[in-house]
Amino acid sequence: AVDSSNNDTRFTRNSIRQQLIPELTRYQPELIEMLGRLSDHFREENGLIETMAEEWVAGNLKKNRAGEYMVDIRPLKTLHRALVKRIIRGVIKRHKSSLHGIDSNHVQQIFDLLFNPRPNITINLPENNIIRKEYSNLVFSFSESGSAPFYYEIRGNGEICIHEISRTIRVQELIKSQAISPVTDTDTALLDKKRLSYPLVIRNFWPGDRFMPLGMKGHRKLKDFFIDLKIPAQARKKIPVVLKGDQIIWVGGYRIDDRFKVTPETEEIVKISLV
């Protein structure tokens, strides 16, 4: 079967392949070959930086008495910034086995710690992980208590597997002319697209979370919402919470936020499914 979406130039990748590249090759017939060579160079240089970072981490990463990973800032500051950022990623990946929830902004924040004149400073990463500068040391404190925390982002149509709870979040954008049957499945949410913006964040419940449950006009603490439904504390940590920025739009499997519901004025719909 052929995926008809591959021909839809509303998608950036298709527009580039079908419109932009043919137009550019009119001016530079060797464009494809040049891009291929550039890609080869990038792979080679990327492989070199990755190897250098792995070797540095293997030779310099230590643990303190609390079992936290720690590196000496002084030799780290003498390295090229690109290598330092790769080392930061390497330390995180060594412990967590993946970089889910960690983006370039987080890495930049950690990099900036190295040159901050303050002797003691802390930043918080997703999943309750903490990075601390303690004088000449950079300390990586990774949370391991309770159920595994998770933090993912999705940037449009598609799906993402939440390995920590063995569930998948699927996002579909639908136009008004498409048939929409009433939702009776609690694992599906229909939301007004114009009230949303990407990326959507998918994470577990955090203390202090609040939202406006469908049908209500006031905010409610998510913890109280769970208590009313008699959901055990441990089970709450496995419920995916979907957000736009810092606003909860759906408590996966339970309730959407009233501010994002579909109304008669809705023109485009975002369907989010928990499978």
Short mmCIF file of C-alpha atoms in Angstrom, two decimals:
data_model
loop_
_atom_site.label_atom_id
_atom_site.label_comp_id
_atom_site.label_asym_id
_atom_site.label_seq_id
_atom_site.Cartn_x
_atom_site.Cartn_y
_atom_site.Cartn_z
CA ALA A 1 0.00 0.00 0.00
CA VAL A 2 1.18 3.52 -0.82
CA ASP A 3 0.87 6.20 1.84
CA SER A 4 -1.06 8.98 0.08
CA SER A 5 0.29 11.53 2.57
CA ASN A 6 3.69 11.21 0.85
CA ASN A 7 2.29 13.31 -2.01
CA ASP A 8 0.66 15.95 0.18
CA THR A 9 2.79 19.10 -0.15
CA ARG A 10 1.19 20.60 2.95
CA PHE A 11 3.76 18.50 4.80
CA THR A 12 7.15 20.22 4.85
CA ARG A 13 9.13 17.08 3.95
CA ASN A 14 7.01 16.52 0.84
CA SER A 15 7.17 20.17 -0.20
CA ILE A 16 10.98 20.10 0.07
CA ARG A 17 11.26 16.87 -1.92
CA GLN A 18 8.73 17.69 -4.63
CA GLN A 19 9.04 21.46 -5.00
CA LEU A 20 12.09 23.01 -3.35
CA ILE A 21 14.80 20.53 -4.41
CA PRO A 22 13.73 20.38 -8.10
CA GLU A 23 13.73 24.19 -8.17
CA LEU A 24 17.18 24.41 -6.58
CA THR A 25 18.66 21.82 -8.95
CA ARG A 26 17.75 24.13 -11.83
CA TYR A 27 20.43 26.49 -10.49
CA GLN A 28 22.83 23.83 -9.19
CA PRO A 29 22.46 20.49 -11.03
CA GLU A 30 24.95 18.82 -8.66
CA LEU A 31 22.94 19.75 -5.56
CA ILE A 32 21.99 16.16 -4.63
CA GLU A 33 25.58 14.98 -4.94
CA MET A 34 26.81 17.94 -2.89
CA LEU A 35 24.27 17.25 -0.14
CA GLY A 36 25.35 13.61 -0.12
CA ARG A 37 29.00 14.59 0.37
CA LEU A 38 28.02 17.04 3.11
CA SER A 39 26.07 14.29 4.86
CA ASP A 40 29.09 11.96 4.68
CA HIS A 41 31.35 14.64 6.19
CA PHE A 42 28.84 15.25 8.97
CA ARG A 43 28.62 11.54 9.82
CA GLU A 44 32.41 11.24 10.00
CA GLU A 45 32.84 14.32 12.19
CA ASN A 46 29.87 13.38 14.35
CA GLY A 47 31.37 9.93 14.89
CA LEU A 48 34.70 11.47 15.91
CA ILE A 49 33.10 13.84 18.43
CA GLU A 50 31.00 11.00 19.84
CA THR A 51 34.09 8.81 20.32
CA MET A 52 36.04 11.64 21.96
CA ALA A 53 33.13 12.34 24.33
CA GLU A 54 32.77 8.67 25.29
CA GLU A 55 36.50 8.40 26.03
CA TRP A 56 36.46 11.58 28.15
CA VAL A 57 33.45 10.40 30.15
CA ALA A 58 35.01 6.96 30.72
CA GLY A 59 38.19 8.55 32.07
CA ASN A 60 36.76 11.41 34.12
CA LEU A 61 33.31 10.47 35.43
CA LYS A 62 33.28 9.71 39.16
CA LYS A 63 30.72 9.08 41.89
CA ASN A 64 30.44 10.87 45.21
CA ARG A 65 29.44 9.24 48.51
CA ALA A 66 25.77 9.72 47.71
CA GLY A 67 26.20 7.72 44.52
CA GLU A 68 25.72 10.76 42.29
CA TYR A 69 27.73 11.20 39.08
CA MET A 70 30.29 13.98 39.26
CA VAL A 71 32.86 15.59 36.94
CA ASP A 72 35.58 18.15 37.58
CA ILE A 73 34.62 21.41 35.89
CA ARG A 74 38.19 22.70 35.46
CA PRO A 75 39.40 20.31 32.69
CA LEU A 76 35.93 20.38 31.13
CA LYS A 77 36.16 24.15 30.58
CA THR A 78 39.33 23.76 28.49
CA LEU A 79 37.55 21.69 25.82
CA HIS A 80 35.70 22.89 22.72
CA ARG A 81 32.08 23.79 23.49
CA ALA A 82 30.74 21.23 21.00
CA LEU A 83 32.67 18.46 22.75
CA VAL A 84 31.57 19.66 26.19
CA LYS A 85 27.91 19.52 25.18
CA ARG A 86 28.38 16.01 23.81
CA ILE A 87 30.02 15.01 27.11
CA ILE A 88 27.05 16.40 29.04
CA ARG A 89 24.71 14.32 26.90
CA GLY A 90 26.96 11.31 27.40
CA VAL A 91 26.83 11.55 31.20
CA ILE A 92 23.03 11.74 31.16
CA LYS A 93 22.70 8.90 28.67
CA ARG A 94 25.13 6.69 30.61
CA HIS A 95 22.78 6.70 33.58
CA LYS A 96 19.36 6.99 31.94
CA SER A 97 20.11 4.99 28.74
CA SER A 98 18.29 7.61 26.64
CA LEU A 99 17.91 11.37 26.22
CA HIS A 100 14.09 11.41 26.23
CA GLY A 101 12.91 14.72 27.65
CA ILE A 102 16.37 16.31 27.36
CA ASP A 103 16.66 18.88 24.57
CA SER A 104 19.29 21.36 23.44
CA ASN A 105 17.99 24.02 25.85
CA HIS A 106 18.61 21.73 28.82
CA VAL A 107 22.12 20.96 27.58
CA GLN A 108 22.81 24.68 27.12
CA GLN A 109 21.64 25.37 30.68
CA ILE A 110 24.10 22.79 32.01
CA PHE A 111 26.87 24.19 29.80
CA ASP A 112 26.21 27.69 31.17
CA LEU A 113 26.66 26.39 34.72
CA LEU A 114 30.33 25.78 33.99
CA PHE A 115 30.98 29.49 33.46
CA ASN A 116 28.60 30.88 36.07
CA PRO A 117 30.67 32.78 38.68
CA ARG A 118 28.44 31.62 41.52
CA PRO A 119 30.06 28.72 43.44
CA ASN A 120 26.78 26.92 44.15
CA ILE A 121 23.86 26.79 41.75
CA THR A 122 21.18 24.25 40.84
CA ILE A 123 18.98 23.64 37.80
CA ASN A 124 16.07 21.23 37.48
CA LEU A 125 15.67 18.91 34.52
CA PRO A 126 12.57 16.94 33.49
CA GLU A 127 11.76 13.77 35.44
CA ASN A 128 12.84 15.32 38.77
CA ASN A 129 16.54 15.17 37.87
CA ILE A 130 18.83 17.85 39.27
CA ILE A 131 22.17 19.24 38.10
CA ARG A 132 24.27 21.11 40.67
CA LYS A 133 27.42 23.15 40.45
CA GLU A 134 29.39 22.72 43.68
CA TYR A 135 32.51 24.86 43.43
CA SER A 136 34.73 22.96 40.96
CA ASN A 137 32.40 19.98 40.52
CA LEU A 138 29.36 19.39 38.34
CA VAL A 139 27.02 16.92 40.07
CA PHE A 140 24.31 14.94 38.25
CA SER A 141 21.56 13.81 40.63
CA PHE A 142 19.20 11.33 38.96
CA SER A 143 15.88 10.44 40.57
CA GLU A 144 15.16 6.74 41.04
CA SER A 145 12.42 6.79 43.66
CA GLY A 146 8.98 5.32 43.07
CA SER A 147 7.66 4.66 39.57
CA ALA A 148 9.94 5.81 36.79
CA PRO A 149 9.20 9.46 35.92
CA PHE A 150 8.75 10.32 32.25
CA TYR A 151 8.75 13.42 30.07
CA TYR A 152 8.18 13.43 26.30
CA GLU A 153 7.29 15.95 23.61
CA ILE A 154 5.28 15.46 20.43
CA ARG A 155 5.19 18.09 17.69
CA GLY A 156 2.18 17.17 15.58
CA ASN A 157 0.58 14.18 13.88
CA GLY A 158 2.20 10.97 15.02
CA GLU A 159 2.68 8.78 18.04
CA ILE A 160 5.18 8.28 20.80
CA CYS A 161 5.75 5.26 23.02
CA ILE A 162 5.93 5.95 26.74
CA HIS A 163 8.19 3.08 27.70
CA GLU A 164 7.91 3.72 31.45
CA ILE A 165 4.21 2.79 31.46
CA SER A 166 4.11 0.64 28.29
CA ARG A 167 1.52 2.88 26.61
CA THR A 168 1.48 4.92 23.40
CA ILE A 169 0.12 8.43 22.83
CA ARG A 170 -1.23 9.02 19.32
CA VAL A 171 -2.01 12.50 17.94
CA GLN A 172 -4.21 13.07 14.87
CA GLU A 173 -5.28 16.41 13.41
CA LEU A 174 -8.76 16.36 11.87
CA ILE A 175 -10.58 18.98 9.82
CA LYS A 176 -14.19 19.93 10.50
CA SER A 177 -15.54 18.17 7.42
CA GLN A 178 -14.30 14.81 8.68
CA ALA A 179 -16.87 12.74 10.54
CA ILE A 180 -16.37 12.89 14.26
CA SER A 181 -18.36 10.44 16.34
CA PRO A 182 -19.03 11.27 20.00
CA VAL A 183 -16.26 10.08 22.28
CA THR A 184 -17.34 7.40 24.73
CA ASP A 185 -13.88 5.92 25.21
CA THR A 186 -12.05 7.52 28.14
CA ASP A 187 -8.74 6.77 26.41
CA THR A 188 -9.58 9.29 23.66
CA ALA A 189 -9.72 13.08 23.83
CA LEU A 190 -11.03 15.54 21.23
CA LEU A 191 -9.64 19.07 21.56
CA ASP A 192 -9.99 22.41 19.78
CA LYS A 193 -6.84 22.80 17.68
CA LYS A 194 -6.87 26.61 17.68
CA ARG A 195 -6.45 26.56 21.46
CA LEU A 196 -3.38 24.32 21.26
CA SER A 197 0.23 24.84 20.23
CA TYR A 198 3.12 22.42 19.75
CA PRO A 199 5.08 20.82 21.15
CA LEU A 200 2.66 19.04 23.47
CA VAL A 201 4.30 17.70 26.61
CA ILE A 202 3.47 14.24 27.96
CA ARG A 203 4.63 13.57 31.50
CA ASN A 204 3.59 12.00 34.75
CA PHE A 205 1.76 13.79 37.58
CA TRP A 206 3.76 16.47 39.39
CA PRO A 207 2.91 17.84 42.86
CA GLY A 208 1.02 21.11 42.53
CA ASP A 209 -0.57 20.25 39.16
CA ARG A 210 -3.93 21.97 38.60
CA PHE A 211 -6.47 21.95 35.80
CA MET A 212 -10.08 22.83 35.00
CA PRO A 213 -11.97 19.51 34.62
CA LEU A 214 -14.52 19.35 31.79
CA GLY A 215 -17.82 20.80 32.96
CA MET A 216 -16.27 22.90 35.72
CA LYS A 217 -15.45 26.61 35.70
CA GLY A 218 -12.88 26.62 38.46
CA HIS A 219 -9.44 25.09 38.84
CA ARG A 220 -8.92 21.92 40.82
CA LYS A 221 -5.77 20.31 42.16
CA LEU A 222 -5.00 17.17 40.21
CA LYS A 223 -4.17 15.42 43.49
CA ASP A 224 -7.70 16.14 44.80
CA PHE A 225 -9.17 14.98 41.48
CA PHE A 226 -7.34 11.65 41.88
CA ILE A 227 -8.47 11.33 45.51
CA ASP A 228 -12.11 11.85 44.49
CA LEU A 229 -11.74 9.03 41.97
CA LYS A 230 -10.03 6.85 44.62
CA ILE A 231 -6.94 6.36 42.45
CA PRO A 232 -4.07 4.91 44.58
CA ALA A 233 -0.98 7.10 45.00
CA GLN A 234 1.29 4.66 43.14
CA ALA A 235 -1.16 4.39 40.22
CA ARG A 236 -1.24 8.18 39.84
CA LYS A 237 2.42 8.19 38.82
CA LYS A 238 1.58 6.05 35.79
CA ILE A 239 -1.18 8.29 34.43
CA PRO A 240 0.06 10.39 31.47
CA VAL A 241 -0.69 14.10 31.73
CA VAL A 242 -0.74 16.02 28.42
CA LEU A 243 0.10 19.73 28.48
CA LYS A 244 0.33 22.77 26.24
CA GLY A 245 3.18 24.68 27.80
CA ASP A 246 2.40 24.55 31.51
CA GLN A 247 -1.36 24.06 31.05
CA ILE A 248 -2.85 20.60 31.43
CA ILE A 249 -5.12 19.81 28.49
CA TRP A 250 -5.87 16.15 29.25
CA VAL A 251 -5.42 13.79 32.16
CA GLY A 252 -4.93 10.68 30.04
CA GLY A 253 -7.77 8.20 30.41
CA TYR A 254 -9.84 10.46 32.67
CA ARG A 255 -10.74 14.06 31.81
CA ILE A 256 -9.87 16.90 29.44
CA ASP A 257 -9.53 20.51 30.56
CA ASP A 258 -12.74 22.48 29.92
CA ARG A 259 -10.84 25.32 28.22
CA PHE A 260 -9.74 23.07 25.35
CA LYS A 261 -13.01 21.29 24.60
CA VAL A 262 -14.61 21.15 21.15
CA THR A 263 -17.38 23.74 20.67
CA PRO A 264 -19.77 24.58 17.80
CA GLU A 265 -17.23 27.20 16.69
CA THR A 266 -14.42 24.66 16.46
CA GLU A 267 -13.01 24.30 12.93
CA GLU A 268 -10.10 21.91 13.43
CA ILE A 269 -9.78 19.13 15.96
CA VAL A 270 -6.85 17.37 17.59
CA LYS A 271 -7.62 13.79 18.56
CA ILE A 272 -5.34 12.32 21.22
CA SER A 273 -5.54 8.60 21.96
CA LEU A 274 -3.96 6.51 24.69
CA VAL A 275 -3.35 3.00 23.37
#
